[in-house]
Each structure stands twice: as structure tokens, then as C-alpha cells.
mmCIF file of C-alpha atoms and ligand atoms in Angstrom:
data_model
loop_
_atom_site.group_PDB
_atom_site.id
_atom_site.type_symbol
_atom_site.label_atom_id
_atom_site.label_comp_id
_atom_site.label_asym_id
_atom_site.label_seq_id
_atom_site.Cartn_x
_atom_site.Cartn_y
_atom_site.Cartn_z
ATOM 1 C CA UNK A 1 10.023 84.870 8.125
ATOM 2 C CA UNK A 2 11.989 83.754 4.830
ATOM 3 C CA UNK A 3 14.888 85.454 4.330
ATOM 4 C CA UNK A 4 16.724 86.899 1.366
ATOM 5 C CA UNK A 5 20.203 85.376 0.905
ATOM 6 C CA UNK A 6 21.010 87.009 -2.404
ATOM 7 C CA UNK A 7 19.946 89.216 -4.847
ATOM 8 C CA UNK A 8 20.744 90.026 -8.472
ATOM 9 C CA UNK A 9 19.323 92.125 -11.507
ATOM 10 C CA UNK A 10 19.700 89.556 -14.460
ATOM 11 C CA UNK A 11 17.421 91.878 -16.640
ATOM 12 C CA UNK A 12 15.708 95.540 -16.783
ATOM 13 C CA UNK A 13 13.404 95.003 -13.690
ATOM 14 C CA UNK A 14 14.287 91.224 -13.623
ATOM 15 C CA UNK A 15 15.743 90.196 -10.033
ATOM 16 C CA UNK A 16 16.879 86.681 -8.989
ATOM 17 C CA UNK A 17 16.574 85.805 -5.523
ATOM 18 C CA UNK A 18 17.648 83.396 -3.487
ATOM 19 C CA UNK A 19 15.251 82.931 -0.465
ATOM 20 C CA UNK A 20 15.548 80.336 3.028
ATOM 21 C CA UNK A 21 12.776 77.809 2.926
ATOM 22 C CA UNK A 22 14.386 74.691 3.627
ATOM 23 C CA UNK A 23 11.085 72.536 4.083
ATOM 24 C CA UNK A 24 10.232 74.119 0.589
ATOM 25 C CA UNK A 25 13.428 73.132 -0.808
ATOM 26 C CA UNK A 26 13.566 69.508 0.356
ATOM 27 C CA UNK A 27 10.016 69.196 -0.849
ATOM 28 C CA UNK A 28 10.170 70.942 -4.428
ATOM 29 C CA UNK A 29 9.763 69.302 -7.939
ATOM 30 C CA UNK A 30 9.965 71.025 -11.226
ATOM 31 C CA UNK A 31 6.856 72.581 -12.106
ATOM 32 C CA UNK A 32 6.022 74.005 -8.168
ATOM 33 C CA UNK A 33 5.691 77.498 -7.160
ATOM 34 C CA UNK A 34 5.140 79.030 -4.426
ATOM 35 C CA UNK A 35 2.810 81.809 -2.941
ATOM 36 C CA UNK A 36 4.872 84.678 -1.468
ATOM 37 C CA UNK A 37 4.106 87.195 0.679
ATOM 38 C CA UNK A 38 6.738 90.278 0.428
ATOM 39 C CA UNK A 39 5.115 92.652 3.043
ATOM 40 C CA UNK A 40 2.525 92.393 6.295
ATOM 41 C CA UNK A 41 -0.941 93.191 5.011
ATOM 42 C CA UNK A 42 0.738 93.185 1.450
ATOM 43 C CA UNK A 43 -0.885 91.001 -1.467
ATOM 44 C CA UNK A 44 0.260 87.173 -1.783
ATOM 45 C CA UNK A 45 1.368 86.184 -5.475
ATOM 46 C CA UNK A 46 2.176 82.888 -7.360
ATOM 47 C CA UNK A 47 5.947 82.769 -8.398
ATOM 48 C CA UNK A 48 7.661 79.142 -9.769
ATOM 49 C CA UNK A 49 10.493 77.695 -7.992
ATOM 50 C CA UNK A 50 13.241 78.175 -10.621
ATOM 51 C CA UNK A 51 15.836 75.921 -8.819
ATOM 52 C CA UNK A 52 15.973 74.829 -5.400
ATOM 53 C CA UNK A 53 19.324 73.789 -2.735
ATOM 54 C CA UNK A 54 17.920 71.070 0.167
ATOM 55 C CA UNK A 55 21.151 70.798 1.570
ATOM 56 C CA UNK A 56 21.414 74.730 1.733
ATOM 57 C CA UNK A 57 18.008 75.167 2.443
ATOM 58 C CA UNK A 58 17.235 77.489 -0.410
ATOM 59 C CA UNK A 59 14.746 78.039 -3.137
ATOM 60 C CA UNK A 60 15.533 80.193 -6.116
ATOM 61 C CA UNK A 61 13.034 82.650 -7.313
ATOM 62 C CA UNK A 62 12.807 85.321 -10.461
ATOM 63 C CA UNK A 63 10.734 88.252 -10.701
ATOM 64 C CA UNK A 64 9.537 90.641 -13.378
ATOM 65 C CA UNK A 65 8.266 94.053 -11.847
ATOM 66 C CA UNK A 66 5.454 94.244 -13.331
ATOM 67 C CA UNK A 67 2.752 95.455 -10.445
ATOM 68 C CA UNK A 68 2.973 96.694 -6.832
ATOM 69 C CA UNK A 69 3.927 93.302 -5.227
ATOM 70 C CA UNK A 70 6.374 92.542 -8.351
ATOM 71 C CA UNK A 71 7.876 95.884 -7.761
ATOM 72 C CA UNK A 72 8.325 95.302 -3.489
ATOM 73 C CA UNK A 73 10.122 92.229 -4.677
ATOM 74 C CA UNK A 74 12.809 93.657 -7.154
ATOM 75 C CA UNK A 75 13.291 96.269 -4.475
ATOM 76 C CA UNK A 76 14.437 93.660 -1.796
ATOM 77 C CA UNK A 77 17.832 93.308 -1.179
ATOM 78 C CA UNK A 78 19.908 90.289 0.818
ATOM 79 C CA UNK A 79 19.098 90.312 4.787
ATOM 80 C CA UNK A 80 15.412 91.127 3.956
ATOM 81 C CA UNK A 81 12.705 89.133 4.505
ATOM 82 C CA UNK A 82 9.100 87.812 2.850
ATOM 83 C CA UNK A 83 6.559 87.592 5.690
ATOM 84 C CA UNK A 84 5.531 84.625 4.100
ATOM 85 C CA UNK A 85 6.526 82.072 1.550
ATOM 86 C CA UNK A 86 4.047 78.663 1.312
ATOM 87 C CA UNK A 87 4.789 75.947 -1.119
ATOM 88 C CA UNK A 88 5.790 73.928 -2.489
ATOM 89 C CA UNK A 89 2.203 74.034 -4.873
ATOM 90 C CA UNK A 90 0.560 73.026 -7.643
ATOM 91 C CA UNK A 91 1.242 69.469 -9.459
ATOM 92 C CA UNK A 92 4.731 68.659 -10.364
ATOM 93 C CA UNK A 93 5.339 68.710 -14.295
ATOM 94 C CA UNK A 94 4.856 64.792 -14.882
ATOM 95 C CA UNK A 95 8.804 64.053 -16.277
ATOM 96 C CA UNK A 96 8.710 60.920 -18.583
ATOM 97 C CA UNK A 97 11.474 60.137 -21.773
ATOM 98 C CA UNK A 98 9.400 60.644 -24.450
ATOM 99 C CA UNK A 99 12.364 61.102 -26.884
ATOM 100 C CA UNK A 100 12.142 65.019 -28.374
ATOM 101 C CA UNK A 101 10.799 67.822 -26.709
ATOM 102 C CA UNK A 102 10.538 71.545 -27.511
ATOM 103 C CA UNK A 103 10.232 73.744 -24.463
ATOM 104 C CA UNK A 104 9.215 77.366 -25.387
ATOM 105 C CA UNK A 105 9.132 80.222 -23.551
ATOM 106 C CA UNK A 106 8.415 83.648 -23.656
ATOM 107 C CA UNK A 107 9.835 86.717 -21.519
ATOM 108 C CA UNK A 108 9.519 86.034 -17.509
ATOM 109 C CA UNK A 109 8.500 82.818 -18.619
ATOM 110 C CA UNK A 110 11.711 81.608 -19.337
ATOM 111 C CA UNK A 111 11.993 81.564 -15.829
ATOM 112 C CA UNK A 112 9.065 78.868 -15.554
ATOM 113 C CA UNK A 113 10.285 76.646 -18.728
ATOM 114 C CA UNK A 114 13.613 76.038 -17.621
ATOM 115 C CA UNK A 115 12.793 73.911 -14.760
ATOM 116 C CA UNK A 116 10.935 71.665 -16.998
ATOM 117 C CA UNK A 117 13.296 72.009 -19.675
ATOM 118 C CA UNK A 118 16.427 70.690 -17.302
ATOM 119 C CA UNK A 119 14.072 68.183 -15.654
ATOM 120 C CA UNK A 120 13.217 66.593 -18.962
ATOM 121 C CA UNK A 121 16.461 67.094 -20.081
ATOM 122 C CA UNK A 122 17.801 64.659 -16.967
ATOM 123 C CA UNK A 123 15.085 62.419 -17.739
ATOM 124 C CA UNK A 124 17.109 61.465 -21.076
ATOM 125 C CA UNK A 125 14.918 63.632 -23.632
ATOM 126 C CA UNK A 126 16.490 65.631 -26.603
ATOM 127 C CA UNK A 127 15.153 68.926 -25.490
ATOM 128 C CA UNK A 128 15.356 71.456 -28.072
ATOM 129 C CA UNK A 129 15.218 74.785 -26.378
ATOM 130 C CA UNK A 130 12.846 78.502 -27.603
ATOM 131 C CA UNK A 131 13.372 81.689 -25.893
ATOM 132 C CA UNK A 132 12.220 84.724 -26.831
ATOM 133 C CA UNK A 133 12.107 88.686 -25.264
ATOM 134 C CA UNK A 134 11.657 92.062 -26.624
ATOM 135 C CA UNK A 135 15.318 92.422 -26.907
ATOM 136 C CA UNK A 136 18.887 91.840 -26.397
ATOM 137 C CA UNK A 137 19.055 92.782 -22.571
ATOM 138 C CA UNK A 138 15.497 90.896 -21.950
ATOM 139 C CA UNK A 139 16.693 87.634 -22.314
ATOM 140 C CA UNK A 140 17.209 85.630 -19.316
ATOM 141 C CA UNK A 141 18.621 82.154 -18.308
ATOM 142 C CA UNK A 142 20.792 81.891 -21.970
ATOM 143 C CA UNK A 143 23.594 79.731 -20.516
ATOM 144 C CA UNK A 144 21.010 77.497 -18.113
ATOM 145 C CA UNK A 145 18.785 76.861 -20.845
ATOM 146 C CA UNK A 146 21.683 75.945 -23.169
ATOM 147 C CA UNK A 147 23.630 73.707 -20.775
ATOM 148 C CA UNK A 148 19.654 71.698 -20.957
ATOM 149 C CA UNK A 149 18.968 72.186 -24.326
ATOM 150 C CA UNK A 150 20.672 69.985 -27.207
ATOM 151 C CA UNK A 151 19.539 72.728 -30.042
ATOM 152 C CA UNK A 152 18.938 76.459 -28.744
ATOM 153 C CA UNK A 153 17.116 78.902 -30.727
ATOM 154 C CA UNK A 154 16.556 82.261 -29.429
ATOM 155 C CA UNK A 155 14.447 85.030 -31.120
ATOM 156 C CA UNK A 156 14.359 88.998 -29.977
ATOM 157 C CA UNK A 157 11.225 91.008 -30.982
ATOM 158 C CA UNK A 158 13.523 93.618 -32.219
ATOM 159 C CA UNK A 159 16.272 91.671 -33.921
ATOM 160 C CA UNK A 160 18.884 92.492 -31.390
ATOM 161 C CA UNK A 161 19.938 89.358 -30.403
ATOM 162 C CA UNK A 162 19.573 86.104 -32.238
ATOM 163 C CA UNK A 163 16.463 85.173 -34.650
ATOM 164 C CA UNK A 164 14.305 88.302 -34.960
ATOM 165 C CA UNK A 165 10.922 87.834 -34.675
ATOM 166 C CA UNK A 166 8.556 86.155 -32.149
ATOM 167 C CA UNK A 167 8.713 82.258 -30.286
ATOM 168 C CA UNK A 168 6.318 81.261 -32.687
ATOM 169 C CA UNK A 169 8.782 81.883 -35.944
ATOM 170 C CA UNK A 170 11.220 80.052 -34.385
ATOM 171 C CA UNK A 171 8.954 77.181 -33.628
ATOM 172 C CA UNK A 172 7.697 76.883 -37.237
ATOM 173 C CA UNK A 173 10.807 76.326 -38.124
ATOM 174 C CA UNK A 174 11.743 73.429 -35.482
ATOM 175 C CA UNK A 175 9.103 71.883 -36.593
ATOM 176 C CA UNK A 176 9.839 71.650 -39.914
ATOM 177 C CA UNK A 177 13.061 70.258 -39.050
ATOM 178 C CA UNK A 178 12.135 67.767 -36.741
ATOM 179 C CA UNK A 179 9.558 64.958 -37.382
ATOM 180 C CA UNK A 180 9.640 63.258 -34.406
ATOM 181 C CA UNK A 181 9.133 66.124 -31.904
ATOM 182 C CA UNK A 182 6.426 64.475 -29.165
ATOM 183 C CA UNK A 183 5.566 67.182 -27.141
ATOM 184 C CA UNK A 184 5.941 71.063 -26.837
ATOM 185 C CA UNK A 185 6.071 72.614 -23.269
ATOM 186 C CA UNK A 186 5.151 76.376 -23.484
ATOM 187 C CA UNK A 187 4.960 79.044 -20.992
ATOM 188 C CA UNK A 188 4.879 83.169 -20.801
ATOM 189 C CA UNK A 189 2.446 85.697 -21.691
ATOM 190 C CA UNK A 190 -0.970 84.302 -22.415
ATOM 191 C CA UNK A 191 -1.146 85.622 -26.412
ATOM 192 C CA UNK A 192 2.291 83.544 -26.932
ATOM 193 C CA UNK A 193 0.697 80.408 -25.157
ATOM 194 C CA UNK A 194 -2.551 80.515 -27.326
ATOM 195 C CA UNK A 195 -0.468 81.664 -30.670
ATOM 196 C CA UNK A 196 1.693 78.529 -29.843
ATOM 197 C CA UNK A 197 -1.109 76.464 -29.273
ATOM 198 C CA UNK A 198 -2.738 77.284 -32.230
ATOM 199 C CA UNK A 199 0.349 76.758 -34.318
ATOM 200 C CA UNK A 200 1.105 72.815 -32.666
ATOM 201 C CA UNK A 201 -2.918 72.038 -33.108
ATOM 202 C CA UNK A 202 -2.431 71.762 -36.537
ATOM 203 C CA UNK A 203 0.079 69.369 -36.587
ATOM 204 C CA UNK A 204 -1.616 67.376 -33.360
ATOM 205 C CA UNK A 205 1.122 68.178 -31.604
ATOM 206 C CA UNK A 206 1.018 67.160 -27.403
ATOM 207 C CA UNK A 207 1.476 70.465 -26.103
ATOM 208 C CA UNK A 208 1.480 71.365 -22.556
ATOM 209 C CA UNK A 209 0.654 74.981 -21.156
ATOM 210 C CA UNK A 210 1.975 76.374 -17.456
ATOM 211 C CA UNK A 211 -0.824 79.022 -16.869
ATOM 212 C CA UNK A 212 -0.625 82.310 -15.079
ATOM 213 C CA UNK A 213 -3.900 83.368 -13.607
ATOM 214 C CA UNK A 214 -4.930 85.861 -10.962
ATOM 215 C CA UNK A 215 -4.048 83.183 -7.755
ATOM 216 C CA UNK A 216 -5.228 84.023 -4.326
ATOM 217 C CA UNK A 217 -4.737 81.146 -1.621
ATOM 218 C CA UNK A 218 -3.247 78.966 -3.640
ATOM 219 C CA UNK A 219 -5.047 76.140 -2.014
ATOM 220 C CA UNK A 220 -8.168 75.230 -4.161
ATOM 221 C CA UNK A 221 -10.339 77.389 -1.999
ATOM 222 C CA UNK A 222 -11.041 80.650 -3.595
ATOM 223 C CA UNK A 223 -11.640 79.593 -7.281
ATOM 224 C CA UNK A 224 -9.621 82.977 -8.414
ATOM 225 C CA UNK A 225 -7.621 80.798 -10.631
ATOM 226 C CA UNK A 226 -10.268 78.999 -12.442
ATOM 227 C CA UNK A 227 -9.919 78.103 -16.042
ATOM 228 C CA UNK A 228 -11.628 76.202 -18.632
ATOM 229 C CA UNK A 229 -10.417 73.292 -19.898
ATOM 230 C CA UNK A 230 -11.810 71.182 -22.539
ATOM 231 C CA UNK A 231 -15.131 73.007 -21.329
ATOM 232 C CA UNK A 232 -14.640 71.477 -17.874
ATOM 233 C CA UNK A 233 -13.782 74.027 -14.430
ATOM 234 C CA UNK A 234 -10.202 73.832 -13.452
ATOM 235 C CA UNK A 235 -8.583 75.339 -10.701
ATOM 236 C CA UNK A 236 -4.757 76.241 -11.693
ATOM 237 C CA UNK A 237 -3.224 75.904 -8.527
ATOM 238 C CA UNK A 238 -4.185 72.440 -7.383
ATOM 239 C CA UNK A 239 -4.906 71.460 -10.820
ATOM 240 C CA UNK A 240 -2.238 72.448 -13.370
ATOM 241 C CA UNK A 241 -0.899 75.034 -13.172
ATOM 242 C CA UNK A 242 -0.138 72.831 -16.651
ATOM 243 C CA UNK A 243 -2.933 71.730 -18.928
ATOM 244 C CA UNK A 244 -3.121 70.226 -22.493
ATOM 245 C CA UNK A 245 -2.597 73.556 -24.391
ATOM 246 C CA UNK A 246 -5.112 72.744 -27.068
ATOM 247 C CA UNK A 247 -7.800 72.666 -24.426
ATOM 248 C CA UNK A 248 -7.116 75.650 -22.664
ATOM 249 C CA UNK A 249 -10.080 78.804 -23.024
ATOM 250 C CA UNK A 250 -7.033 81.521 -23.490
ATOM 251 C CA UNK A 251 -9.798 84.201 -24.768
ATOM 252 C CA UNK A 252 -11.731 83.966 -21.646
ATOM 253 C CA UNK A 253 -8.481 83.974 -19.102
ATOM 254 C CA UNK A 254 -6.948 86.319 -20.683
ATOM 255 C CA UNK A 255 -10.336 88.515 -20.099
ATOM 256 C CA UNK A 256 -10.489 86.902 -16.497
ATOM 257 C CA UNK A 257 -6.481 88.254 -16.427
ATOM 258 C CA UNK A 258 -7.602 91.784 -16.904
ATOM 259 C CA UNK A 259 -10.515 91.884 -14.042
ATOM 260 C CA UNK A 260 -8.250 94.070 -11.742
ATOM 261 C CA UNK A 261 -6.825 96.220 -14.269
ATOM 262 C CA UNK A 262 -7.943 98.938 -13.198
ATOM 263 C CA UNK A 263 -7.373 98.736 -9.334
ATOM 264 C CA UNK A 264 -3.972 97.314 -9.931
ATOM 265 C CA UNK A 265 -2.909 100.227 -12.248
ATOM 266 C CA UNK A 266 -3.624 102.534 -9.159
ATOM 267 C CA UNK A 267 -2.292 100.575 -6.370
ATOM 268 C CA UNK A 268 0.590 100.707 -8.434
ATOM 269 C CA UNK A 269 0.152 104.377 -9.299
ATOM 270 C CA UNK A 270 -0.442 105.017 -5.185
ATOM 271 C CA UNK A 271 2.981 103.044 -4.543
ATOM 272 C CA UNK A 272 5.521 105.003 -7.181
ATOM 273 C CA UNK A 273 4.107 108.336 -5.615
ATOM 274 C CA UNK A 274 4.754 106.968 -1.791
ATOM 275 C CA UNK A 275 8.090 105.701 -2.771
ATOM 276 C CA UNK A 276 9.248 108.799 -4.788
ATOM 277 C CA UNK A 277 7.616 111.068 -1.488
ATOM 278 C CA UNK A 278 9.000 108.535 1.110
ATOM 279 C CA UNK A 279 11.974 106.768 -0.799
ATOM 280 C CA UNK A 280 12.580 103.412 -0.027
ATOM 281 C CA UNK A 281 10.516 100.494 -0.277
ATOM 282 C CA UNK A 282 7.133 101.753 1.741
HETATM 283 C C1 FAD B 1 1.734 79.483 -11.242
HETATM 284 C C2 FAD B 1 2.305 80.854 -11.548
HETATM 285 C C3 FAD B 1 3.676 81.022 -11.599
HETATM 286 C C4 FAD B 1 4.229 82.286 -11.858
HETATM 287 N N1 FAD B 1 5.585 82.395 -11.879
HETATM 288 C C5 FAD B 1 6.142 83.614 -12.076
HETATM 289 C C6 FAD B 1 7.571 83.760 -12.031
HETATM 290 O O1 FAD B 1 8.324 82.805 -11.813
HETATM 291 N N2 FAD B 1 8.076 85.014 -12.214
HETATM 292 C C7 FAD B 1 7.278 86.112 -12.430
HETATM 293 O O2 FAD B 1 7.814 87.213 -12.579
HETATM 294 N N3 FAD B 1 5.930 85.981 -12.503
HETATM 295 C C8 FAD B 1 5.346 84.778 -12.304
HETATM 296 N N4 FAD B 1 3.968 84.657 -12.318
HETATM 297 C C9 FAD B 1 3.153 85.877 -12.533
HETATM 298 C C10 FAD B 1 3.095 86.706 -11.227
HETATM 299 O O3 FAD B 1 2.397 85.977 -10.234
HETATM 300 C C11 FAD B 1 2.369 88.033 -11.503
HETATM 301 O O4 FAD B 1 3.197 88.821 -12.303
HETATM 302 C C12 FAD B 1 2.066 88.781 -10.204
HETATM 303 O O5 FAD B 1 1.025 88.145 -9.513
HETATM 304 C C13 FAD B 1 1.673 90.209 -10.480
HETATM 305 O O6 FAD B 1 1.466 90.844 -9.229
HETATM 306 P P1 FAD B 1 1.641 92.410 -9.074
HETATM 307 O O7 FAD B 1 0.939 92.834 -7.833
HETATM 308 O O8 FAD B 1 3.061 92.823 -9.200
HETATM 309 O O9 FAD B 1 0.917 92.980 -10.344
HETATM 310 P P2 FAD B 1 -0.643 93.291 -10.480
HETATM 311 O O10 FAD B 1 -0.886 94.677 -10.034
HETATM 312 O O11 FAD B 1 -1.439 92.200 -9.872
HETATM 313 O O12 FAD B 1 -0.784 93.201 -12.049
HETATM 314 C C14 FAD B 1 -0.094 94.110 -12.897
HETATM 315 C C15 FAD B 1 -0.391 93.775 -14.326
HETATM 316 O O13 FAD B 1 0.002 92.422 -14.607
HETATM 317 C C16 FAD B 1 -1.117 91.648 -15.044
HETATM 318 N N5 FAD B 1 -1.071 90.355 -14.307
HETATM 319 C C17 FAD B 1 -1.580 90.114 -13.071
HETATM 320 N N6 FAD B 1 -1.393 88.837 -12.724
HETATM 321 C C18 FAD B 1 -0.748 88.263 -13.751
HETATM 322 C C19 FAD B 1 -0.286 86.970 -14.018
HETATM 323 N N7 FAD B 1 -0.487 85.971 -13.149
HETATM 324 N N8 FAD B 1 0.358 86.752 -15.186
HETATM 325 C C20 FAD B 1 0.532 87.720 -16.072
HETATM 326 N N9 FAD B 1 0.099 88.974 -15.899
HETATM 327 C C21 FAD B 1 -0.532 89.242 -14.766
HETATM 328 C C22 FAD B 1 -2.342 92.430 -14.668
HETATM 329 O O14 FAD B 1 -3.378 92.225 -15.593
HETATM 330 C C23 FAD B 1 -1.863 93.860 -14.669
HETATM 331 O O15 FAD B 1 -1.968 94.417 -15.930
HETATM 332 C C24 FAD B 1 3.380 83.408 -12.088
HETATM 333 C C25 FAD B 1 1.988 83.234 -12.055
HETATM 334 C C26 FAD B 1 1.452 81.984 -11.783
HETATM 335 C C27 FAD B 1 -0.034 81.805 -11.706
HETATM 336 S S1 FES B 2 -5.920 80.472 -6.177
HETATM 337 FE FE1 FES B 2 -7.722 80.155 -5.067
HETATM 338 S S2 FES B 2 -8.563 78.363 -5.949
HETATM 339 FE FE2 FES B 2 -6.662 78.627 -6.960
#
């Protein structure tokens, strides 16, 4: 059992959670996640490890609700506990000074670029910092990612807070600026990966994408995670989950993303109507 030291709400259904795993902790390097397990006979999903504490033993963790199992999460409060938490996965982000870096991210995935970003930023890099969300209140880790960022640009889809307009605007315009930029990190929702990827290709730009398939074990066993990659099979959990960006088949994950659509809209469905009938977290 892993349990729940704290718990806050740093967005609309956006929880930050700080769990026990101290072999985790001592273990972790920017770029891991972890495969949790809220419930018994619940499903197991990938989440990074935003920032862990070895000498308190703790991992920190941040969820969007965006399923069931996102949604069992967000309900969890300090003194619960996940049934199961195994990690630390996946390959570390390989940290090296290569002078300027851009790390971009998109919505939740702010959550999986700051690691990097602070990790490259302690590495000596000039990290120049791009966040984005739908709007004011959606944007998450402001003050982390500045206190790692030497430029910070942030962009709301809805012109609420900072640049309006999407990642992607605010990269064009970094890149412009900067000539010597070496490599761009991106991560969040599969469109904004492939729409940045599409915008660095042009200028040959290194870019590196954290991808968020369907994940099962975790382990390399159950190939749920595959992805194509410079039209070679890659498994994103013992693989990546990073991969040269201009590489990456987005089209055909981002059909592989939507294979459970339909189930997943009713488990969901099936859990709102239990909760609202049962209350709680059932
Ligand atoms: C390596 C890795 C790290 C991740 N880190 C984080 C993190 O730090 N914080 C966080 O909030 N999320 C993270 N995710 C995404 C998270 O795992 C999914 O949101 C979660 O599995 C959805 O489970 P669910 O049961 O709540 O929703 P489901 O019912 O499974 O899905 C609900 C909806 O979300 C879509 N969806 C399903 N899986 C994903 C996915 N992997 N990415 C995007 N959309 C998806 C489905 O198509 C569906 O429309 C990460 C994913 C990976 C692979
Ligand atoms: S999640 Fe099963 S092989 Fe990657």
C-alpha cells in the first residue's frame, strides 16, 4: 500500500499528490513515471514522477481527471492509499549541456516537461520555457517552471492569461529570436506534439517527444504502448517514453489512442451514476 500524504487542487480537476514510495523516490530520474494502481481490481495507468523527496520517502504526482481511474485519483484525499504504485519506469530523459533548450508543453503536460525542464536547467542549459492551457485557471506549475526557465512564455487558448493563442505561436516566435536553440523538448496532447514537430522539422530542429499511449504493464510485455518510430516498432514504456519527435507516427497513435473510446466513455458513464447513487468514491 502507498499512501497519500497530501493532496491539493492546483487546477479545475487538476490534483497534486504527494504519495510514500521511498524505494521509488531514491531510485527516480527525470523523465520516469510510474504505473499506479488507485483501487483493487481497478485499472493501472502511466503517470510521470513530477518531483521526488528520498530522504522523505516521497514521490510527487499530478493528475488531470480525465477518465474513470483519473477521476478515483482526484477524488483521493491524504490518509488514502493506491493499492499499487511500481516504478520507477521508462528511460530517464538523457540530461547533457547542450547550451539552449526550449521545453514546451501543453495542458497536463506541463506536469511531464518540467522535470526535464529543471533537470536540464541544473545541467547548465539556458532553458527557455512554453506553457500553454485553455485558460487562465488551466495553467499549472507557473512559478516551478519559471524558477527553471531563463525566458518564460506562456500562451492561453482564450487570451486570458499571457500570449493568446496556442504553444505553437509562441514557439514560432522563440525561434525567430533565438539562433542557437539545439533542441526542443515537447510534451502534452498528441495534436500539440505533432503540430510542434512539424513546425521544428523545418528548421531541423533536435526535437524530443514524451509520448502518452494506452500503457498496460508497463514492463515491455503487452505491446499496448507500441509506436512507430522512424518505421521501426517501439514500445513506449521500456523504450521512450521519449523519441526523436520528427520520427514519431502521431496519425497512427493518435488512432491507436482512441481504440477504447468507446468502452472508456461508459466505464466512465457507469462510475458518475454509482458515485452520484452511492456518493463517495465507489
Ligand atoms: C508515460 C506517461 C506519462 C503520463 N503522465 C501523466 C501525468 O503526469 N499526468 C496525467 O494527468 N496524465 C499522464 N498520462 C496520461 C494518463 O496515463 C491518462 O490520462 C490515463 O491513463 C487515463 O486513464 P483514465 O482511466 O482516467 O481515462 P480513460 O478512460 O482510459 O481515457 C479517457 C479519455 O482519455 C483518452 N486517453 C486515454 N489514455 C490517454 C493517454 N495516455 N494520454 C492522453 N489521453 C488518453 C482516451 O482516449 C479517452 O478519450 C501519462 C501517460 C503516459 C503514457
Ligand atoms: S505497456 Fe505493455 S509493452 Fe508497454
Amino acid at each position: 500500500m502507498y499512501p497519500v500524504i497530501s493532496k491539493t487542487t492546483i487546477a479545475p480537476g487538476i490534483s497534486r499528490l504527494e504519495v510514500e514510495a521511498p524505494l521509488i523516490a531514491k531510485k527516480r530520474k527525470p523523465g520516469n513515471f510510474v504505473i499506479v494502481m488507485p483501487v483493487e481490481k481497478g485499472e493501472r495507468i502511466p503517470l510521470t514522477i513530477v518531483e521526488s523527496d528520498p530522504e522523505n520517502g516521497t514521490i510527487t504526482l499530478i493528475v488531470q481527471a480525465i477518465g474513470k481511474t483519473t477521476h478515483i485519483i482526484n477524488k483521493m484525499e491524504a490518509g488514502d492509499h493506491f493499492i499499487d504504485v511500481v516504478g520507477p519506469l521508462g528511460e530517464p530523459t538523457p540530461i547533457k549541456n547542450v547550451g539552449t533548450v526550449v521545453c514546451v508543453g501543453g495542458g497536463v503536460g506541463t506536469a511531464v516537461i518540467y522535470p526535464m525542464a529543471k533537470a536540464l536547467k541544473e545541467a547548465g542549459n539556458r532553458v527557455i520555457g512554453i506553457i500553454g492551457a485553455r485558460n487562465r485557471e488551466m495553467v499549472i506549475l507557473k512559478n516551478e517552471m519559471a524558477d527553471c526557465s531563463d525566458e518564460l512564455h506562456i500562451t492561453t487558448d482564450d487570451g486570458s492569461y499571457g500570449l493568446k493563442g496556442f504553444v505553437t505561436d509562441a514557439l514560432a516566435q522563440v525561434i525567430d529570436e533565438n539562433k542557437t536553440i539545439q533542441s526542443v523538448y515537447t510534451t502534452g496532447p498528441l495534436p500539440m506534439m505533432k503540430a510542434v514537430a512539424e513546425q521544428t522539422r523545418k528548421f531541423e530542429l533536435h526535437t524530443m517527444a514524451s509520448l502518452n499511449p494506452i500503457m498496460m504493464d508497463g514492463t515491455g510485455m503487452c505491446g499496448a504502448c507500441r509506436v512507430s518510430v522512424g518505421g521501426e516498432l517501439k514500445f513506449t514504456c521500456v523504450d521512450g517514453p521519449e523519441f526523436d519527435a520528427h520520427k514519431v507516427n502521431f496519425n497512427e497513435l493518435i488512432q491507436r489512442n482512441k481504440t477504447y473510446f468507446n468502452q472508456e466513455k461508459k466505464s466512465l458513464d457507469a462510475y458518475n451514476e454509482k458515485c452520484k447513487t452511492r456518493g463517495a468514491n465507489v
